[in-house]
Amino acid sequence: MSGLGLCRLVLNHSTHVAGLKSVLQKLATVSGISTLVPGRLATSRSKHEGFKLHISVATPHGFKLIARRGKTAQEVFVVTHLNREDLDLAIAQSTNQ
């Protein structure tokens, strides 16, 4: 399934960081990513201008990403067999960074 670029995008939360949903839809087309799961929303102390999505840590089945806009942050869990560099490139292409 993941070799064909088909990905399960879990959208069970009613709220997401602004701009995250469209980026996840682009990432869902990347070959090697099998599941994208947005996690909890949090408020941070510092303010980040614009939208940013970056890799936080590796997990047993992929990576945890952090999406930031303004004072809002959201975890995103990625199930993938891609390495960190390939996922970083896919994120950059999906967010036009």
PDB file of C-alpha atoms in Angstrom:
ATOM      1  CA  MET A   1       0.000   0.000   0.000  1.00  0.00           C
ATOM      2  CA  SER A   2       2.652   2.565   0.981  1.00  0.00           C
ATOM      3  CA  GLY A   3       4.750   1.760  -2.089  1.00  0.00           C
ATOM      4  CA  LEU A   4       1.976   3.108  -4.298  1.00  0.00           C
ATOM      5  CA  GLY A   5       1.797   6.468  -2.573  1.00  0.00           C
ATOM      6  CA  LEU A   6      -1.511   5.608  -0.919  1.00  0.00           C
ATOM      7  CA  CYS A   7      -1.740   6.848   2.627  1.00  0.00           C
ATOM      8  CA  ARG A   8      -4.314   6.725   5.376  1.00  0.00           C
ATOM      9  CA  LEU A   9      -4.924  10.260   6.617  1.00  0.00           C
ATOM     10  CA  VAL A  10      -6.685  10.217   9.990  1.00  0.00           C
ATOM     11  CA  LEU A  11      -8.830  13.323  10.481  1.00  0.00           C
ATOM     12  CA  ASN A  12     -10.673  12.523  13.700  1.00  0.00           C
ATOM     13  CA  HIS A  13     -10.063  15.933  15.296  1.00  0.00           C
ATOM     14  CA  SER A  14     -12.337  18.815  14.456  1.00  0.00           C
ATOM     15  CA  THR A  15      -9.550  21.367  14.832  1.00  0.00           C
ATOM     16  CA  HIS A  16      -6.109  21.547  13.289  1.00  0.00           C
ATOM     17  CA  VAL A  17      -3.388  24.163  13.118  1.00  0.00           C
ATOM     18  CA  ALA A  18      -4.344  26.506  10.273  1.00  0.00           C
ATOM     19  CA  GLY A  19      -2.824  25.223   7.022  1.00  0.00           C
ATOM     20  CA  LEU A  20      -2.043  21.736   8.354  1.00  0.00           C
ATOM     21  CA  LYS A  21      -4.811  19.820   6.585  1.00  0.00           C
ATOM     22  CA  SER A  22      -3.716  20.836   3.078  1.00  0.00           C
ATOM     23  CA  VAL A  23      -0.067  19.995   3.863  1.00  0.00           C
ATOM     24  CA  LEU A  24      -1.078  16.564   5.188  1.00  0.00           C
ATOM     25  CA  GLN A  25      -3.091  15.923   2.022  1.00  0.00           C
ATOM     26  CA  LYS A  26       0.047  16.639  -0.026  1.00  0.00           C
ATOM     27  CA  LEU A  27       2.189  14.423   2.230  1.00  0.00           C
ATOM     28  CA  ALA A  28      -0.378  11.635   1.856  1.00  0.00           C
ATOM     29  CA  THR A  29       0.613  11.310  -1.809  1.00  0.00           C
ATOM     30  CA  VAL A  30       4.279  10.623  -0.983  1.00  0.00           C
ATOM     31  CA  SER A  31       5.368   7.062  -1.626  1.00  0.00           C
ATOM     32  CA  GLY A  32       6.658   5.466   1.564  1.00  0.00           C
ATOM     33  CA  ILE A  33       4.269   7.172   3.983  1.00  0.00           C
ATOM     34  CA  SER A  34       1.504   4.832   5.105  1.00  0.00           C
ATOM     35  CA  THR A  35      -0.343   6.770   7.843  1.00  0.00           C
ATOM     36  CA  LEU A  36      -0.601  10.394   9.014  1.00  0.00           C
ATOM     37  CA  VAL A  37      -2.251  11.031  12.389  1.00  0.00           C
ATOM     38  CA  PRO A  38      -2.672  14.578  13.723  1.00  0.00           C
ATOM     39  CA  GLY A  39      -2.360  14.607  17.519  1.00  0.00           C
ATOM     40  CA  ARG A  40      -3.072  16.990  20.333  1.00  0.00           C
ATOM     41  CA  LEU A  41      -3.143  20.757  20.069  1.00  0.00           C
ATOM     42  CA  ALA A  42      -1.160  22.842  22.530  1.00  0.00           C
ATOM     43  CA  THR A  43      -0.518  26.487  23.192  1.00  0.00           C
ATOM     44  CA  SER A  44       3.108  27.537  23.388  1.00  0.00           C
ATOM     45  CA  ARG A  45       4.692  30.552  25.022  1.00  0.00           C
ATOM     46  CA  SER A  46       6.541  31.759  21.958  1.00  0.00           C
ATOM     47  CA  LYS A  47       4.907  32.972  18.770  1.00  0.00           C
ATOM     48  CA  HIS A  48       5.970  31.563  15.411  1.00  0.00           C
ATOM     49  CA  GLU A  49       5.250  33.676  12.351  1.00  0.00           C
ATOM     50  CA  GLY A  50       3.739  31.713   9.464  1.00  0.00           C
ATOM     51  CA  PHE A  51       3.269  27.948   9.236  1.00  0.00           C
ATOM     52  CA  LYS A  52       6.090  25.525  10.006  1.00  0.00           C
ATOM     53  CA  LEU A  53       6.178  21.726  10.040  1.00  0.00           C
ATOM     54  CA  HIS A  54       9.317  19.963  11.253  1.00  0.00           C
ATOM     55  CA  ILE A  55      10.471  16.562  12.475  1.00  0.00           C
ATOM     56  CA  SER A  56      10.644  16.317  16.255  1.00  0.00           C
ATOM     57  CA  VAL A  57      11.708  12.753  17.141  1.00  0.00           C
ATOM     58  CA  ALA A  58      11.846   9.263  15.695  1.00  0.00           C
ATOM     59  CA  THR A  59       9.222   6.776  16.903  1.00  0.00           C
ATOM     60  CA  PRO A  60       9.242   2.971  16.632  1.00  0.00           C
ATOM     61  CA  HIS A  61       7.191   3.142  13.408  1.00  0.00           C
ATOM     62  CA  GLY A  62       8.221   6.484  11.923  1.00  0.00           C
ATOM     63  CA  PHE A  63       8.441  10.041  13.223  1.00  0.00           C
ATOM     64  CA  LYS A  64       6.645  12.662  15.286  1.00  0.00           C
ATOM     65  CA  LEU A  65       6.293  16.038  13.592  1.00  0.00           C
ATOM     66  CA  ILE A  66       5.384  19.388  15.113  1.00  0.00           C
ATOM     67  CA  ALA A  67       3.188  21.840  13.211  1.00  0.00           C
ATOM     68  CA  ARG A  68       3.371  25.466  14.394  1.00  0.00           C
ATOM     69  CA  ARG A  69       1.470  28.615  13.563  1.00  0.00           C
ATOM     70  CA  GLY A  70       1.332  31.560  15.901  1.00  0.00           C
ATOM     71  CA  LYS A  71       1.129  30.287  19.482  1.00  0.00           C
ATOM     72  CA  THR A  72      -0.527  27.005  18.466  1.00  0.00           C
ATOM     73  CA  ALA A  73       1.392  23.745  18.085  1.00  0.00           C
ATOM     74  CA  GLN A  74       0.110  20.322  17.036  1.00  0.00           C
ATOM     75  CA  GLU A  75       1.750  16.900  17.004  1.00  0.00           C
ATOM     76  CA  VAL A  76       1.544  14.800  13.846  1.00  0.00           C
ATOM     77  CA  PHE A  77       2.522  11.137  13.890  1.00  0.00           C
ATOM     78  CA  VAL A  78       3.845   9.636  10.651  1.00  0.00           C
ATOM     79  CA  VAL A  79       4.045   5.892  10.024  1.00  0.00           C
ATOM     80  CA  THR A  80       6.686   5.460   7.330  1.00  0.00           C
ATOM     81  CA  HIS A  81       9.729   3.517   6.237  1.00  0.00           C
ATOM     82  CA  LEU A  82      11.365   6.694   4.850  1.00  0.00           C
ATOM     83  CA  ASN A  83      14.550   7.885   6.516  1.00  0.00           C
ATOM     84  CA  ARG A  84      14.749  11.301   8.190  1.00  0.00           C
ATOM     85  CA  GLU A  85      16.340  13.034   5.186  1.00  0.00           C
ATOM     86  CA  ASP A  86      13.719  11.744   2.718  1.00  0.00           C
ATOM     87  CA  LEU A  87      10.871  12.739   5.031  1.00  0.00           C
ATOM     88  CA  ASP A  88      12.459  16.175   5.528  1.00  0.00           C
ATOM     89  CA  LEU A  89      12.560  16.620   1.738  1.00  0.00           C
ATOM     90  CA  ALA A  90       8.915  15.531   1.401  1.00  0.00           C
ATOM     91  CA  ILE A  91       7.901  18.020   4.109  1.00  0.00           C
ATOM     92  CA  ALA A  92       9.825  20.828   2.414  1.00  0.00           C
ATOM     93  CA  GLN A  93       8.143  20.058  -0.913  1.00  0.00           C
ATOM     94  CA  SER A  94       4.692  19.865   0.710  1.00  0.00           C
ATOM     95  CA  THR A  95       5.102  23.147   2.587  1.00  0.00           C
ATOM     96  CA  ASN A  96       7.136  24.942  -0.092  1.00  0.00           C
ATOM     97  CA  GLN A  97       9.885  25.709   2.463  1.00  0.00           C
TER      98      GLN A  97
END
